[in-house]
Short mmCIF file of N, CA and C in Angstrom, two decimals:
data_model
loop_
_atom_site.label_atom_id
_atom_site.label_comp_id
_atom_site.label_asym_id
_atom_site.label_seq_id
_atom_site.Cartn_x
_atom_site.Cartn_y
_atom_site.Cartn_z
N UNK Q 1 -3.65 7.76 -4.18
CA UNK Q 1 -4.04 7.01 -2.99
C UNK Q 1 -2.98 7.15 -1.90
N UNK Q 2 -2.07 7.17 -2.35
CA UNK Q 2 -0.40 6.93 -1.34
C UNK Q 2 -0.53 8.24 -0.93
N UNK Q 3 -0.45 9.43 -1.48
CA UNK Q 3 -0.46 10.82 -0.74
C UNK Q 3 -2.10 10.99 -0.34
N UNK Q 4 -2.97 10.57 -0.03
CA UNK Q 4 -3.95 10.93 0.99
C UNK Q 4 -4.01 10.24 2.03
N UNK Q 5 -3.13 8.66 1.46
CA UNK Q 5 -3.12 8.36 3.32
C UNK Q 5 -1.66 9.08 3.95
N UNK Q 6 -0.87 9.52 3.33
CA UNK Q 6 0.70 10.25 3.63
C UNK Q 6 -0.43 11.89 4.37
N UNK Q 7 -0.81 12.45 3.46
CA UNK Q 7 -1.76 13.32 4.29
C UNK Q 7 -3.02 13.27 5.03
N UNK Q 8 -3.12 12.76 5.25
CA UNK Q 8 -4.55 12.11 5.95
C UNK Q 8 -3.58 11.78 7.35
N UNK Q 9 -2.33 10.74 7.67
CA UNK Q 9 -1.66 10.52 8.95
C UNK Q 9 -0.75 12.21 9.22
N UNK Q 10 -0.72 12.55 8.23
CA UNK Q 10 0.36 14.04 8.93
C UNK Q 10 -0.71 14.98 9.64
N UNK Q 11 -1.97 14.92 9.05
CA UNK Q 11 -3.31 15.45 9.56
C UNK Q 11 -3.43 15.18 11.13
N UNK Q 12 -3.61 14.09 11.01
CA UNK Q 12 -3.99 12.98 12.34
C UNK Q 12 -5.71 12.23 12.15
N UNK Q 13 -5.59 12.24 11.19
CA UNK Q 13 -7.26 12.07 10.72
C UNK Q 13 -7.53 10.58 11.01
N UNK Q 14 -8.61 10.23 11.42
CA UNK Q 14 -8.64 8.73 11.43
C UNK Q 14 -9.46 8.18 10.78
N UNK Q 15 -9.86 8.75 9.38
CA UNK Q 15 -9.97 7.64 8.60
C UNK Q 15 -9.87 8.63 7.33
N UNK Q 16 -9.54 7.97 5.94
CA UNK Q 16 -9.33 8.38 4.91
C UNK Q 16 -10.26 7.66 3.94
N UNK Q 17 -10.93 8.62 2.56
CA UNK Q 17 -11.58 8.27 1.98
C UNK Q 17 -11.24 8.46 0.45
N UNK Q 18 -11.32 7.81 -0.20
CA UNK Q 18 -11.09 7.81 -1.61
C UNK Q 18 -11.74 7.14 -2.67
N UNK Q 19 -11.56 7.32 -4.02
CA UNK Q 19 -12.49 7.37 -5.05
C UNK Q 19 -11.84 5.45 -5.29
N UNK Q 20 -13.10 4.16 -5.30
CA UNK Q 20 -12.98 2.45 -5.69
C UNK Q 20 -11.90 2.63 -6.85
N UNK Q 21 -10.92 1.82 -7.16
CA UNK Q 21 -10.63 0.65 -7.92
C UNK Q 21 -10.17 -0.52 -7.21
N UNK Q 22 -10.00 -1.66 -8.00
CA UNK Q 22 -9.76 -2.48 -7.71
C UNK Q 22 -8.21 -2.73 -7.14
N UNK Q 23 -7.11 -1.75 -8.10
CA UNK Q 23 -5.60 -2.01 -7.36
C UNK Q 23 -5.61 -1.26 -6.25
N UNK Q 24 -6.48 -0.34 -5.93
CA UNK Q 24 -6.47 0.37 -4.76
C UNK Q 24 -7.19 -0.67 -2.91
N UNK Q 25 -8.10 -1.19 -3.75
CA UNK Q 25 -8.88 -2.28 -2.80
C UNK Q 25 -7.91 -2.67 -2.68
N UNK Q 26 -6.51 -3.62 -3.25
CA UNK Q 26 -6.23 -4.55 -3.15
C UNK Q 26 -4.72 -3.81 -2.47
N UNK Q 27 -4.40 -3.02 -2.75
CA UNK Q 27 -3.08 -2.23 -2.28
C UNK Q 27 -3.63 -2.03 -0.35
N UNK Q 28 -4.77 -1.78 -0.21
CA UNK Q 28 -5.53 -1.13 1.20
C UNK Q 28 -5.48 -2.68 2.28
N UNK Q 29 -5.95 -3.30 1.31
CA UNK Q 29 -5.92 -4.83 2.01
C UNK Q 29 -4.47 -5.37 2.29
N UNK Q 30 -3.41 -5.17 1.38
CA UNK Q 30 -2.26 -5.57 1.50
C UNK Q 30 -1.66 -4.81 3.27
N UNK Q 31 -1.72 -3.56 3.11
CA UNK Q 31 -1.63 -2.39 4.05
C UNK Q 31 -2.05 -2.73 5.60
N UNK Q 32 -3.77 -3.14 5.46
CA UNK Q 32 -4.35 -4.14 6.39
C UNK Q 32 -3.84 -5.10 6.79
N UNK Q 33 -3.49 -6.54 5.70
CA UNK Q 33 -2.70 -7.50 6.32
C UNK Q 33 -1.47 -7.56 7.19
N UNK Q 34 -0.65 -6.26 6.55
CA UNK Q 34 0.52 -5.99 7.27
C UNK Q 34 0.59 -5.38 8.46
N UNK Q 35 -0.67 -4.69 8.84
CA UNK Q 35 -0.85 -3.66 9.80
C UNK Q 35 -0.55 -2.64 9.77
N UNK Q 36 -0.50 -2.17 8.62
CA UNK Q 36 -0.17 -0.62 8.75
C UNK Q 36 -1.72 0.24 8.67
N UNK Q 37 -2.49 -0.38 8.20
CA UNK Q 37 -4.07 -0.04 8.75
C UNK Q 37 -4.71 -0.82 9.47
N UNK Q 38 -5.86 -0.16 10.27
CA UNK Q 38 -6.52 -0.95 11.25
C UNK Q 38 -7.72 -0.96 10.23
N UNK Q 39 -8.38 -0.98 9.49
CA UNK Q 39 -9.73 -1.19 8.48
C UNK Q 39 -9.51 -0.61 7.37
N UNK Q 40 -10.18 -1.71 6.37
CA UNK Q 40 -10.74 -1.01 5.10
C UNK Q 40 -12.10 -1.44 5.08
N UNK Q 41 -12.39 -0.20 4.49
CA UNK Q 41 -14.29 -1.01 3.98
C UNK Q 41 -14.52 -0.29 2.22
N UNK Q 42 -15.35 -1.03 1.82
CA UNK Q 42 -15.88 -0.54 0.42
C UNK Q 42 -16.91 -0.17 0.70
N UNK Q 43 -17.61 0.91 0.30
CA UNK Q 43 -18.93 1.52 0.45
C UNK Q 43 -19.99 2.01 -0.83
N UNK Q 44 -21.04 2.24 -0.98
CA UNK Q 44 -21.36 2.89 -1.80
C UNK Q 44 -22.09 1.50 -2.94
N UNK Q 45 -22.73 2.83 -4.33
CA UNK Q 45 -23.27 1.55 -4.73
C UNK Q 45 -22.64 1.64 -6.19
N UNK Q 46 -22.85 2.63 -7.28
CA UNK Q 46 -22.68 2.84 -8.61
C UNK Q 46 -20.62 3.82 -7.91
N UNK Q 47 -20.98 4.96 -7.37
CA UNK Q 47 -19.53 5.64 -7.11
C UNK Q 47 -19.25 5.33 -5.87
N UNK Q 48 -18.94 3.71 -5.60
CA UNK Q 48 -17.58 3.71 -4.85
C UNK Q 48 -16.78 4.13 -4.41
N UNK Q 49 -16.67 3.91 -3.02
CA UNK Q 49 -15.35 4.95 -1.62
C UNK Q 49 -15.11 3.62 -1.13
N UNK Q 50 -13.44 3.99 -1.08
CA UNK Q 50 -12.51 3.27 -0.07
C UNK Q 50 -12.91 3.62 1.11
N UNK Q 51 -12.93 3.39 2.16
CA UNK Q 51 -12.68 4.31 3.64
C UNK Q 51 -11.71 3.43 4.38
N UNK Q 52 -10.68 3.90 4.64
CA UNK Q 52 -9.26 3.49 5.02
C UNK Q 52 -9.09 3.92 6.85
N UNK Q 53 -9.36 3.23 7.61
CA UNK Q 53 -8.68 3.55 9.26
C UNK Q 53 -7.45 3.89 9.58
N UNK Q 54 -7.17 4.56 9.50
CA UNK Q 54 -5.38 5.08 10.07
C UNK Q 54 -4.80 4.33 11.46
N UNK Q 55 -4.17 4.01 11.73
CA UNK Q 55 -3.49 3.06 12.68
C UNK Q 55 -2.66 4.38 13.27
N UNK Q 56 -2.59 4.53 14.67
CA UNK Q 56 -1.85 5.68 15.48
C UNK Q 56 -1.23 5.04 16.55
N UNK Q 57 0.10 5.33 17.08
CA UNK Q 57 0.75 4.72 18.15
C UNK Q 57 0.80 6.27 19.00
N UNK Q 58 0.19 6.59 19.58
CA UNK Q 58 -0.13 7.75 20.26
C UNK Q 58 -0.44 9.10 19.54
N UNK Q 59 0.19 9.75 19.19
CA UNK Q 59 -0.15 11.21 18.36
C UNK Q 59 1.36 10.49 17.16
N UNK Q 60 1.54 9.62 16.57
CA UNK Q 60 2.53 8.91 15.78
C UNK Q 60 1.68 7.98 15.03
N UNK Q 61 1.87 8.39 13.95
CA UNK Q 61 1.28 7.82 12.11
C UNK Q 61 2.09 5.93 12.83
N UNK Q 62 1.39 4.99 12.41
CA UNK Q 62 2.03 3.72 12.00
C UNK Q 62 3.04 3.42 10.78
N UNK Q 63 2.17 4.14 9.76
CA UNK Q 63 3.02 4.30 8.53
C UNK Q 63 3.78 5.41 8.68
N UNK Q 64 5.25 5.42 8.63
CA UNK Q 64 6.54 6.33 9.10
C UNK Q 64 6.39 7.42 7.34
N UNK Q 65 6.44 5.96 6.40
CA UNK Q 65 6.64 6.24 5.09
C UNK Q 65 5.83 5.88 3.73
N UNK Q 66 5.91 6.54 2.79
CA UNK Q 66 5.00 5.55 1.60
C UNK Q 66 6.12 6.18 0.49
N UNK Q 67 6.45 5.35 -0.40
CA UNK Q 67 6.93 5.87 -1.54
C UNK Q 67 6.63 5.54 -3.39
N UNK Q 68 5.81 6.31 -3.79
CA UNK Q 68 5.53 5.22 -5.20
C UNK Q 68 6.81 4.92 -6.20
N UNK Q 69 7.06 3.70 -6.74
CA UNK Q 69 8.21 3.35 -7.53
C UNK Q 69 7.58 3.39 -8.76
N UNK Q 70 6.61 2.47 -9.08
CA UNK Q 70 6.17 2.47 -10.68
C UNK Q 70 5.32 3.34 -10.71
N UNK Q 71 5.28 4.79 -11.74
CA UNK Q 71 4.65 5.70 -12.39
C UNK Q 71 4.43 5.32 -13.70
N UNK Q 72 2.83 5.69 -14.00
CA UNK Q 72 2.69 5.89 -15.49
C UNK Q 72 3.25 6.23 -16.61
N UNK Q 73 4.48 7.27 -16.46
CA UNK Q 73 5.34 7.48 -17.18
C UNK Q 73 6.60 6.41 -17.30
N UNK Q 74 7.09 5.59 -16.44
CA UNK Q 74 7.57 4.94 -15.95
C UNK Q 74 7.10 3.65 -15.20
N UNK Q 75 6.75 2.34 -15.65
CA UNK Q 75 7.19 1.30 -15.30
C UNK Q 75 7.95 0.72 -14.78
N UNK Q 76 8.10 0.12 -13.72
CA UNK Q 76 9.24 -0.47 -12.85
C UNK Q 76 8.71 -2.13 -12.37
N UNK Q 77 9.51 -3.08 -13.52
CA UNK Q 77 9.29 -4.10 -13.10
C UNK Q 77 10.31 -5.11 -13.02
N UNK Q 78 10.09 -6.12 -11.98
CA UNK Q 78 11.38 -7.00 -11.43
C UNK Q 78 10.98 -8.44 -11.58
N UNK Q 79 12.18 -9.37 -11.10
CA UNK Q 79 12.21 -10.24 -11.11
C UNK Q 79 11.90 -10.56 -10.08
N UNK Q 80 11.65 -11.89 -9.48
CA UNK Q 80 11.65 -12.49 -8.03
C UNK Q 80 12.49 -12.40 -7.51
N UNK Q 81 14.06 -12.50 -7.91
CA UNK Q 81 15.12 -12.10 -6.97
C UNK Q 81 15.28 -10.99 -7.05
N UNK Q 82 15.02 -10.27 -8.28
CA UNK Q 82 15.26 -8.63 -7.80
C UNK Q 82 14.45 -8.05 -6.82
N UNK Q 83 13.15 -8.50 -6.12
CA UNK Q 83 12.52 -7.96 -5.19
C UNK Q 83 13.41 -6.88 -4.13
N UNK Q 84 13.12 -6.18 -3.87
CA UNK Q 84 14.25 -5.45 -2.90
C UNK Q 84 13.09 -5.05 -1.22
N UNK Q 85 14.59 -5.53 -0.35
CA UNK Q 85 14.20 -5.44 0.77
C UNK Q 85 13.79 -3.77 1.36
N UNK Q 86 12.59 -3.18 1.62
CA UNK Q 86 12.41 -1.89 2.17
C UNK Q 86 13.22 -1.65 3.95
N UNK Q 87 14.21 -0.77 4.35
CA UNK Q 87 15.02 -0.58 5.14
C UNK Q 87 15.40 -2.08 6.06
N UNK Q 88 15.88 -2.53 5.31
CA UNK Q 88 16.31 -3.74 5.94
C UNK Q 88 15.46 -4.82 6.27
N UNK Q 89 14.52 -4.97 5.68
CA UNK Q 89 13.47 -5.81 6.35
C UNK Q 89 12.26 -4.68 6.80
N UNK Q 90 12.03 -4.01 7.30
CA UNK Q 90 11.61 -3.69 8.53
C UNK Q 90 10.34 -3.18 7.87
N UNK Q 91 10.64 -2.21 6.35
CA UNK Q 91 9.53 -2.08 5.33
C UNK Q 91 8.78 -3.12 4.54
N UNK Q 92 7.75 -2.86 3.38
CA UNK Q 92 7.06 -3.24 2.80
C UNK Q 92 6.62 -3.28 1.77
N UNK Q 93 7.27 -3.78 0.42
CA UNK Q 93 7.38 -3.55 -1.20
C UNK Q 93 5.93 -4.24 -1.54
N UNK Q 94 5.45 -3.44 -2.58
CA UNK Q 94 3.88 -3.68 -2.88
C UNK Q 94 4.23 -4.06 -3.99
N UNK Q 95 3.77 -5.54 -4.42
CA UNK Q 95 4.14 -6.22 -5.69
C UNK Q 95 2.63 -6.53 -6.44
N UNK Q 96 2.52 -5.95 -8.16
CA UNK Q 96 1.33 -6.79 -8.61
C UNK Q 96 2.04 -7.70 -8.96
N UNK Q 97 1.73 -8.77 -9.14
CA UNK Q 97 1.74 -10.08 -9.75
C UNK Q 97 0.78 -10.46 -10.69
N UNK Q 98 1.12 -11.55 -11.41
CA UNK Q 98 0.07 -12.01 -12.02
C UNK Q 98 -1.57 -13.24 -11.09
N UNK Q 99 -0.67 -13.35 -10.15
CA UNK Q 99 -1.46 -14.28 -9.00
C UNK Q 99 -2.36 -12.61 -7.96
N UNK Q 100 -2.18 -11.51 -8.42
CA UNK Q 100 -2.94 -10.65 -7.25
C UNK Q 100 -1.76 -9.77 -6.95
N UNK Q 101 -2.08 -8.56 -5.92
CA UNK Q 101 -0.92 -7.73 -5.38
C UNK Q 101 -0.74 -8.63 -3.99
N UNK Q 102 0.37 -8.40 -3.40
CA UNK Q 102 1.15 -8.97 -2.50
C UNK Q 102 2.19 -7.97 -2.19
N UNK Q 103 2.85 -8.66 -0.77
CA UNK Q 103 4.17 -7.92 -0.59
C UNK Q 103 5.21 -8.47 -1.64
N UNK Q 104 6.30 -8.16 -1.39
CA UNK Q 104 7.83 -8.51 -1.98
C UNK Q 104 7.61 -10.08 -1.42
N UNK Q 105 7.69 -9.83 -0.16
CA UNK Q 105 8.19 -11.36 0.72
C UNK Q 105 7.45 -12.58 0.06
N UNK Q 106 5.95 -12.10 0.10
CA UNK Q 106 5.28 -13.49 -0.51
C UNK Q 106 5.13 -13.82 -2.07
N UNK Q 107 5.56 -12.90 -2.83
CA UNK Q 107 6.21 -12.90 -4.18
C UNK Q 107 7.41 -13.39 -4.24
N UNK Q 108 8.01 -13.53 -3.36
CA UNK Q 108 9.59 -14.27 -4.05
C UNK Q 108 9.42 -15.46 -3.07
N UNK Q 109 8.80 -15.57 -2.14
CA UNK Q 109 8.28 -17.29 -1.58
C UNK Q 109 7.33 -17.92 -3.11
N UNK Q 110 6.27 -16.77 -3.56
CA UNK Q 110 6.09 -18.13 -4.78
C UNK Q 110 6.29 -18.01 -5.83
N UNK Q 111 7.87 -17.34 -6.38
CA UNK Q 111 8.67 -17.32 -7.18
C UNK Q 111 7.98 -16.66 -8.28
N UNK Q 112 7.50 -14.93 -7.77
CA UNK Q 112 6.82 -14.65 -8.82
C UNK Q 112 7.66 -13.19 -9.02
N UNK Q 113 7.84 -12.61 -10.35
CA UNK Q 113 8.18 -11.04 -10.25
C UNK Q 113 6.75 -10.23 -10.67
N UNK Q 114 7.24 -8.89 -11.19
CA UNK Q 114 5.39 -8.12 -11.56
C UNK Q 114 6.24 -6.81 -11.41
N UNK Q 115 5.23 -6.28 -11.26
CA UNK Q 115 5.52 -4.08 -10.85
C UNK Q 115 5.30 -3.78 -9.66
N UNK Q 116 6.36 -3.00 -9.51
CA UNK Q 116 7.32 -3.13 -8.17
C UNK Q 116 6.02 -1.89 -8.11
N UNK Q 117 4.92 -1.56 -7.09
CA UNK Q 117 4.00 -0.70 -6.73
C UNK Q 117 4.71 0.60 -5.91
N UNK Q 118 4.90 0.26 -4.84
CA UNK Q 118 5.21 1.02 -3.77
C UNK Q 118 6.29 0.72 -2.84
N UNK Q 119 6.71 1.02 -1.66
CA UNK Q 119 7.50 0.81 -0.20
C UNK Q 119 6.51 1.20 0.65
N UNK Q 120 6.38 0.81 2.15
CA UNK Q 120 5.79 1.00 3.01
C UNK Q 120 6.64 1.23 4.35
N UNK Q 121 6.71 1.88 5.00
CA UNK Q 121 7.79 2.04 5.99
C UNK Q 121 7.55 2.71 7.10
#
């Protein structure tokens, strides 16, 4: 999911499409809340598509960066204080929790840890 919207903005494409799940709905919405997309929609009926809006500040991606931390081979999970800040603040750590995915920020406001997903930047 992370490298088709990483290629999909180096493209300049404005909108990206990909194959439903649910951490993906919920990773797209996170993305949305933050503004690093301008829409998500779910489509379809039995095979499910994301369709993701790309956010552009002239011929310039919104999202600078994406980086995945927890791989299948690899697990990466934290505490609430271990949350780590993406470039000073300025990024966006994709946390599952047991309450839903969230950023970092609103995971350690309700004192939760989980698998550290992604950075957004």
């Amino acid at each position: 999911m992370l490298t088709r919207i990483r290629n999909g903005g180096r493209a300049l494409r404005p909108v990206v499409e990909l194959p439903h799940s649910r951490i993906k709905e919920s990773i797209a919405k996170v993305l949305k809340k933050e503004g690093y997309v301008s829409d998500v929609a779910v489509e379809g009926g039995t095979m499910k598509k994301i369709k993701i809006k790309l956010k552009y500040q002239g011929k310039k991606n919104v999202i600078e960066g994406l980086r995945r931390i927890s791989k299948p081979g690899l697990r990466n999970y934290v505490g609430a204080m271990e949350i780590p800040r993406v470039r000073g603040g300025l990024g966006v750590a994709v946390v599952s929790t047991s309450e839903g995915v969230m950023t970092g920020m609103q995971a350690r406001k309700k004192n939760l840890g989980g698998e550290l997903l992604c950075y957004v930047w």
